[in-house]
PDB file of C-alpha atoms in Angstrom:
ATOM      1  CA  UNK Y   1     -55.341  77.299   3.675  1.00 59.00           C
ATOM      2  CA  UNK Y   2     -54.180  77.695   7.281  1.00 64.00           C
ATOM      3  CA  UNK Y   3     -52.039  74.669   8.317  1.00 86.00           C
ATOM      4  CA  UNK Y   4     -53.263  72.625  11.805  1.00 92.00           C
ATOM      5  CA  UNK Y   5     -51.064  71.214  14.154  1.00 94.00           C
ATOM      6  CA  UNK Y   6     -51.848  68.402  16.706  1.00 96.00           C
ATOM      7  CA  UNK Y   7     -49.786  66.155  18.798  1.00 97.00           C
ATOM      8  CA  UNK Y   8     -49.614  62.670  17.421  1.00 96.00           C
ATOM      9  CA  UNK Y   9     -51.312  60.878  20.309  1.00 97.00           C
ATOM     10  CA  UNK Y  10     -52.536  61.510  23.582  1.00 97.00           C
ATOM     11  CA  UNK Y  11     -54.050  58.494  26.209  1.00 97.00           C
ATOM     12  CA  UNK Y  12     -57.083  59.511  28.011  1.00 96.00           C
ATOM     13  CA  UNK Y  13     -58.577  57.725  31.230  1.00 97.00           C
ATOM     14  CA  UNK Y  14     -62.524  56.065  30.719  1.00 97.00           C
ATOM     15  CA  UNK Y  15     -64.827  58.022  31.927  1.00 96.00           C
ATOM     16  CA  UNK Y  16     -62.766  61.151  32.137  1.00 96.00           C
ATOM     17  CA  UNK Y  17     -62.757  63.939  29.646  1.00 97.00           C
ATOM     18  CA  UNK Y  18     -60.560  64.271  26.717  1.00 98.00           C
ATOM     19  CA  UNK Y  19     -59.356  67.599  25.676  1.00 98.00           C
ATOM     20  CA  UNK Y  20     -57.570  67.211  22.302  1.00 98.00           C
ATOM     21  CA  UNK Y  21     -55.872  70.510  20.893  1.00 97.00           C
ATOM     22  CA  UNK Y  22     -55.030  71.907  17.748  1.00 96.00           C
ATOM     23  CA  UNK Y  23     -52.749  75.028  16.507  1.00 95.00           C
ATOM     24  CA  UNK Y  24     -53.769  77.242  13.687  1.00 93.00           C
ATOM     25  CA  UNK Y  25     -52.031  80.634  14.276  1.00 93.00           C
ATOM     26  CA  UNK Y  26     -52.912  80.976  10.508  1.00 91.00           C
ATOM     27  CA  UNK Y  27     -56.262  80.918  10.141  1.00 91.00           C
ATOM     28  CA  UNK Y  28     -58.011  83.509   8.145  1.00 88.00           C
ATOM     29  CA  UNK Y  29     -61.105  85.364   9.119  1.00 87.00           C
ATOM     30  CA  UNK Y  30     -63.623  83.056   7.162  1.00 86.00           C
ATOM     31  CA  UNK Y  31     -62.571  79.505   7.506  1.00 88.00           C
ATOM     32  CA  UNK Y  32     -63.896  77.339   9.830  1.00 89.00           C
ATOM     33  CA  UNK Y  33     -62.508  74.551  12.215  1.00 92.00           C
ATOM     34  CA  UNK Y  34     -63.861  71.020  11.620  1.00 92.00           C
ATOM     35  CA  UNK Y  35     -63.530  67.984  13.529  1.00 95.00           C
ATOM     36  CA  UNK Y  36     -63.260  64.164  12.103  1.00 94.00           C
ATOM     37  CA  UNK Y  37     -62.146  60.739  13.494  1.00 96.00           C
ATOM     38  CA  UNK Y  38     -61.407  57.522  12.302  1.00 94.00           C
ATOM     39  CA  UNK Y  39     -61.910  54.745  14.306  1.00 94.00           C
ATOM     40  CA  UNK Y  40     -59.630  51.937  13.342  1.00 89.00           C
ATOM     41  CA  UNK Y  41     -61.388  49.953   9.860  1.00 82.00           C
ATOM     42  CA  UNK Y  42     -64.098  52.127   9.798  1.00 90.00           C
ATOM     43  CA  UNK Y  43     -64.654  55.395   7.555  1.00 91.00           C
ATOM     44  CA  UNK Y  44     -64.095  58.648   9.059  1.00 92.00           C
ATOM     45  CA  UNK Y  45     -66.972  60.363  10.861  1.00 94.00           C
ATOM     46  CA  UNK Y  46     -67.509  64.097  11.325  1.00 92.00           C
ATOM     47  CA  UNK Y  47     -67.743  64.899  14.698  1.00 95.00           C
ATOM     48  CA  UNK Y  48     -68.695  68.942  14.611  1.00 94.00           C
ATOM     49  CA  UNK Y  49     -66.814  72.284  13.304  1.00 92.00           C
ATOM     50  CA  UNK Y  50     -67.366  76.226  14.327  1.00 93.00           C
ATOM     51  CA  UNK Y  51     -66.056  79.558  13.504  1.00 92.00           C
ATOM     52  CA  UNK Y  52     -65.612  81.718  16.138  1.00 91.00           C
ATOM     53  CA  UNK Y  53     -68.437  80.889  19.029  1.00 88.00           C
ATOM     54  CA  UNK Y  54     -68.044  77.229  20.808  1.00 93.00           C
ATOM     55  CA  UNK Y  55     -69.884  74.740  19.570  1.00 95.00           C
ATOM     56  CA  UNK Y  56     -71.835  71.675  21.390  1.00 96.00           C
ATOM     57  CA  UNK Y  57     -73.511  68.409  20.151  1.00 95.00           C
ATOM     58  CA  UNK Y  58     -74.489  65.008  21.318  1.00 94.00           C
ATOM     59  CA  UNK Y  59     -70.971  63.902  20.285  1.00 93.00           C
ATOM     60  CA  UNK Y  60     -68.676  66.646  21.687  1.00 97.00           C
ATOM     61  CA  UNK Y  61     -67.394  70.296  22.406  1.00 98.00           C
ATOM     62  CA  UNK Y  62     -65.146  72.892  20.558  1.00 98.00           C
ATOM     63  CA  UNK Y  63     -63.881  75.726  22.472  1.00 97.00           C
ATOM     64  CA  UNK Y  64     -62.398  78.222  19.874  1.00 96.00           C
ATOM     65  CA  UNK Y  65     -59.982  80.704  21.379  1.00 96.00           C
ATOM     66  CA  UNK Y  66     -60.994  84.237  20.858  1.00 94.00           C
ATOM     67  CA  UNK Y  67     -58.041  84.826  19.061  1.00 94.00           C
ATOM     68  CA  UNK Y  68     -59.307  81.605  16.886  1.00 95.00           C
ATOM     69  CA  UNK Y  69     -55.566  80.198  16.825  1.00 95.00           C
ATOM     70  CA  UNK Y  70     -56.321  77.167  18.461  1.00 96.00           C
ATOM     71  CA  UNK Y  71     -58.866  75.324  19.714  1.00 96.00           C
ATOM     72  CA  UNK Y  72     -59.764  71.987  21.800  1.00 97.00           C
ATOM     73  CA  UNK Y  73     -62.281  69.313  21.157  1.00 98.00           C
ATOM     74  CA  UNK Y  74     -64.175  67.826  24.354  1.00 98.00           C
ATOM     75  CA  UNK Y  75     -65.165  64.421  24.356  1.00 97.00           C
ATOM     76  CA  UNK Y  76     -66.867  65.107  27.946  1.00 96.00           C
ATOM     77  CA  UNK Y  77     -66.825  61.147  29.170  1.00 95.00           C
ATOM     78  CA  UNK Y  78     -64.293  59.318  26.947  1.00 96.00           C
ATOM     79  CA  UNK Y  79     -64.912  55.615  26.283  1.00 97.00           C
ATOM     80  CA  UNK Y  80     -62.900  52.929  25.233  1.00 97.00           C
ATOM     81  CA  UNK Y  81     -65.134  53.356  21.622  1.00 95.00           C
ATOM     82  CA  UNK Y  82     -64.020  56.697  21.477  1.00 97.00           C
ATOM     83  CA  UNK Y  83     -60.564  55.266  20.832  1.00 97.00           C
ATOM     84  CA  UNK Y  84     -59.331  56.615  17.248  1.00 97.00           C
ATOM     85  CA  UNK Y  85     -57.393  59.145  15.102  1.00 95.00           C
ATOM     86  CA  UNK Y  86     -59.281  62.865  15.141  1.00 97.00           C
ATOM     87  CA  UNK Y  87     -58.254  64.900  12.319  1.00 94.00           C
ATOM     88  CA  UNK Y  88     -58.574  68.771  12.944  1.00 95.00           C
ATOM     89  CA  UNK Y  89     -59.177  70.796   9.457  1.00 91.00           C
ATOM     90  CA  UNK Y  90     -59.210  74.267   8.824  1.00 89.00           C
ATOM     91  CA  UNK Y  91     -61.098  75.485   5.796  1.00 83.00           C
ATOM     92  CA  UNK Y  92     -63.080  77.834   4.092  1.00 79.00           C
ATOM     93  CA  UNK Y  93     -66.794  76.926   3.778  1.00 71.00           C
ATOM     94  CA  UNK Y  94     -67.481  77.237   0.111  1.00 66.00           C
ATOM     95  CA  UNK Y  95     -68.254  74.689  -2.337  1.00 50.00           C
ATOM     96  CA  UNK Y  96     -64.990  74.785  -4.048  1.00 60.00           C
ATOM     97  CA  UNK Y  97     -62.986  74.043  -1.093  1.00 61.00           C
ATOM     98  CA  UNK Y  98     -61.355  70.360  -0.328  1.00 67.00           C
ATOM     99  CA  UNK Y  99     -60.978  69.323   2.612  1.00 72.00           C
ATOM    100  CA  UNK Y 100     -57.442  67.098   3.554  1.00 75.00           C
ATOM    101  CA  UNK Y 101     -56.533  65.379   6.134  1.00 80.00           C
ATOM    102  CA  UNK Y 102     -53.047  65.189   7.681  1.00 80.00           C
ATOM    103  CA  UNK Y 103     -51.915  63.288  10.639  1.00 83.00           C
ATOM    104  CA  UNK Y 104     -54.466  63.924  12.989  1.00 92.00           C
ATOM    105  CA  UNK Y 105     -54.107  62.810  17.038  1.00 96.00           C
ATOM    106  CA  UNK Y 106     -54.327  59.030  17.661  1.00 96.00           C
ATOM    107  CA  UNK Y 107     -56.109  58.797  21.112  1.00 98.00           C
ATOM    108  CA  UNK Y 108     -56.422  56.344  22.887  1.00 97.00           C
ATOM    109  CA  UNK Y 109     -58.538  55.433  25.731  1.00 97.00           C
ATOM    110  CA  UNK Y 110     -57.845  53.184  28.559  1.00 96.00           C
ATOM    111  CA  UNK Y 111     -59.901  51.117  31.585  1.00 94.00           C
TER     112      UNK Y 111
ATOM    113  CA  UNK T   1     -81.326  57.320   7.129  1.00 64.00           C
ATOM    114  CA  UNK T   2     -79.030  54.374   5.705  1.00 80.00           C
ATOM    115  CA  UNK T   3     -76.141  56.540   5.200  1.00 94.00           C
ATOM    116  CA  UNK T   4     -73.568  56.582   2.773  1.00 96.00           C
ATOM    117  CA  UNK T   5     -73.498  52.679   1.186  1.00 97.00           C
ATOM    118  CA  UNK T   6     -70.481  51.154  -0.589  1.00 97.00           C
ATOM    119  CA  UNK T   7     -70.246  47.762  -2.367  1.00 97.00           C
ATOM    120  CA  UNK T   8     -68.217  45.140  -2.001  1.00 97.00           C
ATOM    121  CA  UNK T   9     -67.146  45.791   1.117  1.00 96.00           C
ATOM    122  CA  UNK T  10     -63.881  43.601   0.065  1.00 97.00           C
ATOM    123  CA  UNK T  11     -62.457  42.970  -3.539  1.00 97.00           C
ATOM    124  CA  UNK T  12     -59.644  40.491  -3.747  1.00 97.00           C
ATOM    125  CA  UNK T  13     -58.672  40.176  -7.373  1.00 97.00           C
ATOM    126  CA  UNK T  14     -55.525  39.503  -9.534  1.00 97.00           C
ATOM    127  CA  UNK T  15     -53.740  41.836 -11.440  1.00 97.00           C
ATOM    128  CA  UNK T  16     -54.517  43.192 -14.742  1.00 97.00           C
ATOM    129  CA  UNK T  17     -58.489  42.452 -14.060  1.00 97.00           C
ATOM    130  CA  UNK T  18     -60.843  45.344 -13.737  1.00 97.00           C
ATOM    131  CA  UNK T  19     -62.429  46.041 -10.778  1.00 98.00           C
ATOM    132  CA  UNK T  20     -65.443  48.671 -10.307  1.00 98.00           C
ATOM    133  CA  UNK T  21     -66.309  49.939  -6.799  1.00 98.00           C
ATOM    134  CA  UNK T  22     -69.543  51.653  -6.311  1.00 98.00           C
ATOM    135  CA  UNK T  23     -71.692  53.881  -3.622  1.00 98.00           C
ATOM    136  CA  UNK T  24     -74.590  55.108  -2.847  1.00 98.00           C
ATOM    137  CA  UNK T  25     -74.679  58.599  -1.418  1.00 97.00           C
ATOM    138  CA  UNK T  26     -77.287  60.113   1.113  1.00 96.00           C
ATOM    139  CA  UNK T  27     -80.277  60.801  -0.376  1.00 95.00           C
ATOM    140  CA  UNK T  28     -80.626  64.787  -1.080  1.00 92.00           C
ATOM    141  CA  UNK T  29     -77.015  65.451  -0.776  1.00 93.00           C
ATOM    142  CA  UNK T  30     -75.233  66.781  -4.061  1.00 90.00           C
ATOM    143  CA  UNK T  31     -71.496  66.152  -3.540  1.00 91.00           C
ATOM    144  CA  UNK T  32     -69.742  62.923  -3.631  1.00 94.00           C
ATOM    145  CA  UNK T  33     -66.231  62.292  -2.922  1.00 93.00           C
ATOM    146  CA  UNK T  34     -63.665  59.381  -3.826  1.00 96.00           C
ATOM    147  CA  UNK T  35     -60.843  58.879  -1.138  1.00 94.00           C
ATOM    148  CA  UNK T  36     -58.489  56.380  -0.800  1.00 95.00           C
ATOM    149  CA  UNK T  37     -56.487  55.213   2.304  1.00 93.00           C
ATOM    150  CA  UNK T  38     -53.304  53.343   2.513  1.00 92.00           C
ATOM    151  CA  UNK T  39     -50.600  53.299   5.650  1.00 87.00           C
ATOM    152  CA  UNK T  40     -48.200  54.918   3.722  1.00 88.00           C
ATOM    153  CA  UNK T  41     -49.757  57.589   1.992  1.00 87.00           C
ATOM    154  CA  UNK T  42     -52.731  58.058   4.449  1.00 85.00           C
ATOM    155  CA  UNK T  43     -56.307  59.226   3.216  1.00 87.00           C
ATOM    156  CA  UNK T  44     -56.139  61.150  -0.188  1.00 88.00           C
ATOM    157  CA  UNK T  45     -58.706  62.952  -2.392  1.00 90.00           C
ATOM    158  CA  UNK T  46     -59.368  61.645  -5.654  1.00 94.00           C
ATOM    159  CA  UNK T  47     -62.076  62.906  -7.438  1.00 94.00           C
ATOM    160  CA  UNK T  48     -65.262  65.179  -6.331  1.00 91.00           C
ATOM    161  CA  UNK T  49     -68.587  65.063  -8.043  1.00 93.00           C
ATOM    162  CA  UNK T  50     -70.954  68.207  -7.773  1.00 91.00           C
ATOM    163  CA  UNK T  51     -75.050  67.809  -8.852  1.00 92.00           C
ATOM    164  CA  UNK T  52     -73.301  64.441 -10.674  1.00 94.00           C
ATOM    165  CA  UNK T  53     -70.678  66.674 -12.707  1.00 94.00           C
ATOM    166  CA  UNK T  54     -67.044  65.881 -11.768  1.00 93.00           C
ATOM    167  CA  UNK T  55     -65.608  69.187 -10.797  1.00 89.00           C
ATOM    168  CA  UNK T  56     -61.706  67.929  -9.854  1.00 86.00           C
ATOM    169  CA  UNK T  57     -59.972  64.832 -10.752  1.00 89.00           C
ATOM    170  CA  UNK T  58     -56.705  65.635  -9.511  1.00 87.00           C
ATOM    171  CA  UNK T  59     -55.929  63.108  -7.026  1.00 88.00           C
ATOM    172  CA  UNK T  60     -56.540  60.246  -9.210  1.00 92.00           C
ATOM    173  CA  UNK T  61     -53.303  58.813 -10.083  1.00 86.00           C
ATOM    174  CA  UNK T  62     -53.632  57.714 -13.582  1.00 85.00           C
ATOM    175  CA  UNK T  63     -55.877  56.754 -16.741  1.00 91.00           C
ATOM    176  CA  UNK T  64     -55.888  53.541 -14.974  1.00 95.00           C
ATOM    177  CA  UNK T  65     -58.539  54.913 -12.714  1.00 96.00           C
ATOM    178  CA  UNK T  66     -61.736  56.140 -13.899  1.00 96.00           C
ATOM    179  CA  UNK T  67     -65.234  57.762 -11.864  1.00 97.00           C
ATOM    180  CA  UNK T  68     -68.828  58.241 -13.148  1.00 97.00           C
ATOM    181  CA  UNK T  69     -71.814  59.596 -11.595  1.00 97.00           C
ATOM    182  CA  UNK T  70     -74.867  58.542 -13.882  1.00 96.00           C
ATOM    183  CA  UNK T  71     -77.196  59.883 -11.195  1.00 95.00           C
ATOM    184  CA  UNK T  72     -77.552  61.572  -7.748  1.00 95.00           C
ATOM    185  CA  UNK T  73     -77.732  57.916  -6.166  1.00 95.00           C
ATOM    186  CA  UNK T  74     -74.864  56.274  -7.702  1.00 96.00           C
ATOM    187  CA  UNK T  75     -71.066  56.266  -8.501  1.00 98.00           C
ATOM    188  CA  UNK T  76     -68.764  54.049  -9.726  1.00 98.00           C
ATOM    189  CA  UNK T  77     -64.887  54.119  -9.270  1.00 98.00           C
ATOM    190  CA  UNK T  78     -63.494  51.730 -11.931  1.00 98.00           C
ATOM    191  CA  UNK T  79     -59.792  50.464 -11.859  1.00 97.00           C
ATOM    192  CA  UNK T  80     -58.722  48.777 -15.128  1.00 96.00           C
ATOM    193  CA  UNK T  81     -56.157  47.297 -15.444  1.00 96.00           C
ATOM    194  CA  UNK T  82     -55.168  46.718 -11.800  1.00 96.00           C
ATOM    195  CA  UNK T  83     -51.823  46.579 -10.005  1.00 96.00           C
ATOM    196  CA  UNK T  84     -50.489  45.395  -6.478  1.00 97.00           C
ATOM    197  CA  UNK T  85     -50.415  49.567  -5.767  1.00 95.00           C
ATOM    198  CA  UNK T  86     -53.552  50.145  -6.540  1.00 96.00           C
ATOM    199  CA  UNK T  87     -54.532  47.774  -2.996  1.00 97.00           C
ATOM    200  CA  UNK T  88     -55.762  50.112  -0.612  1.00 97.00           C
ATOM    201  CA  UNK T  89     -59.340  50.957   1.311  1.00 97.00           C
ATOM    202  CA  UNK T  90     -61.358  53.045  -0.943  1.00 97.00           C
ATOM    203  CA  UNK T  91     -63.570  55.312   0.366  1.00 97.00           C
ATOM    204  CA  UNK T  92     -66.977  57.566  -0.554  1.00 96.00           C
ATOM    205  CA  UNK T  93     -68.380  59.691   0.911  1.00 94.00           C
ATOM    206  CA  UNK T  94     -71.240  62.736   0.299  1.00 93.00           C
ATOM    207  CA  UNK T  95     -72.031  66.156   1.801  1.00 90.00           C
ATOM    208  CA  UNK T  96     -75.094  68.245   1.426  1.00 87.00           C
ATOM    209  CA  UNK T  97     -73.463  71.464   0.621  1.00 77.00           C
ATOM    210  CA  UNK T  98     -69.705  70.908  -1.281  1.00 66.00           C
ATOM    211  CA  UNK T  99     -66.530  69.806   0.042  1.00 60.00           C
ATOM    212  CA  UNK T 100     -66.176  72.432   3.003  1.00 64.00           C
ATOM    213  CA  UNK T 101     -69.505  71.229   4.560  1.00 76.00           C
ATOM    214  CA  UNK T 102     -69.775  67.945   7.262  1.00 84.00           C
ATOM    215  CA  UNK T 103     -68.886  64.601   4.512  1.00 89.00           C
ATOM    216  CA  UNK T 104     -70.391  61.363   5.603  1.00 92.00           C
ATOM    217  CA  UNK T 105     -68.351  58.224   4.897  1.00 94.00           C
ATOM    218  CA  UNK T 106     -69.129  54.971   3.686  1.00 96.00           C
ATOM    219  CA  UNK T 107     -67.537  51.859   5.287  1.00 95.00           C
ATOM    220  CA  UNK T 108     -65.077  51.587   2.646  1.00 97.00           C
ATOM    221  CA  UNK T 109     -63.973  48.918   0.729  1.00 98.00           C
ATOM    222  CA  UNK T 110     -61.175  47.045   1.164  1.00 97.00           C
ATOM    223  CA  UNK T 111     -59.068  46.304  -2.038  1.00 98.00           C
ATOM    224  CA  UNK T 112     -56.761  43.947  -2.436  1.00 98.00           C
ATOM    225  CA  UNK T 113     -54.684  43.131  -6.050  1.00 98.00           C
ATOM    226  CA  UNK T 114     -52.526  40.375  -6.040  1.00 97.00           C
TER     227      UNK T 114
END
């Protein structure tokens, strides 16, 4: 499985976009980004995945690279609920495929 | 659509007793997955049901720890006996398609073993 990299935290202004990133120079042809948080006490919450096109919901963005290295997830108008950990996964989409989550980005939004 | 349901939301209970945690997946969804959270060790994987059948154990630490799925609307995660390690948040959650596809988390509950 192709390992992700994100910085540990990032702040982000209310009201302003956040743009988190995430490395995976080794991702393989079939496996797919996805995108979780955890806001503090709560369980985590999927937020949206995609293989190679961008992807959009009522939640956020993810802008793949066309290379599909890396990628970014948009929270277009940050607010001070969208304060949490997001976890960026890379994995194949099959039914025999766990998904584990490292150290994700701590963001944290401020007035 | 309730989402995923987990009872009690907090356990506080002394060590040695048994303690059974249990869940209620989204209706129509036919995987169900055991996590549990702690500071040090972050969120881990401990068992995965599929259609009810458990298809990998691995993550759960010892015989201590035990999972059934008697139907496609419940789970149990039993603990017996407990220890101070075993206090943690325990999570479930279920997807409509295996691990790979979007899981939906419970609120967790909140373990603590004194």
């Amino acid at each position: 499985d192709a390992k992700t990299t994100q910085p540990p935290s990032m702040d982000c202004a209310e009201g302003r976009a956040a743009n988190l990133p995430c490395n995976h120079s080794t991702i393989s042809g079939n496996e797919y980004v996805y995108w979780y948080r955890q806001i503090h006490s709560q369980g985590p919450q999927y937020i949206i995945h995609g293989l190679k096109n961008n992807e959009t919901n009522e939640m956020a963005s993810l802008i793949i690279t066309e290379d599909r290295k890396s990628s970014t997830l948009i929270l277009p108008h940050a607010t001070l609920r969208d304060t949490a950990v997001y976890y960026c996964i890379v994995r194949v989409r099959n039914a025999g495929n766990m998904l584990t989550f490292g150290g994700g980005t701590r963001l944290m939004v401020k007035p | 659509d309730a989402g995923v349901i987990q009872s009690p939301r907090h356990e506080v209970t002394e060590m040695g007793q048994e303690v059974t945690l249990r869940c209620k997946p989204i209706s129509g969804h036919n995987s169900l997955f055991w996590y549990r959270q702690t500071m040090m060790r972050g969120l881990e994987l401990l068992i995965y049901f599929n259609n009810n059948v458990p298809i990998d154990d691995s993550g759960m630490p010892e015989d201590r720890f035990s999972a059934k799925m008697p139907n496609a609307s419940f789970s149990t995660l039993k603990i017996q006996p407990s220890e101070p390690r075993d206090s943690a948040v325990y999570f479930c959650a279920s997807s409509p398609g295996g691990p790979s596809y979007e899981q939906y988390f419970g609120p967790g509950t909140r373990l603590t073993v004194t």
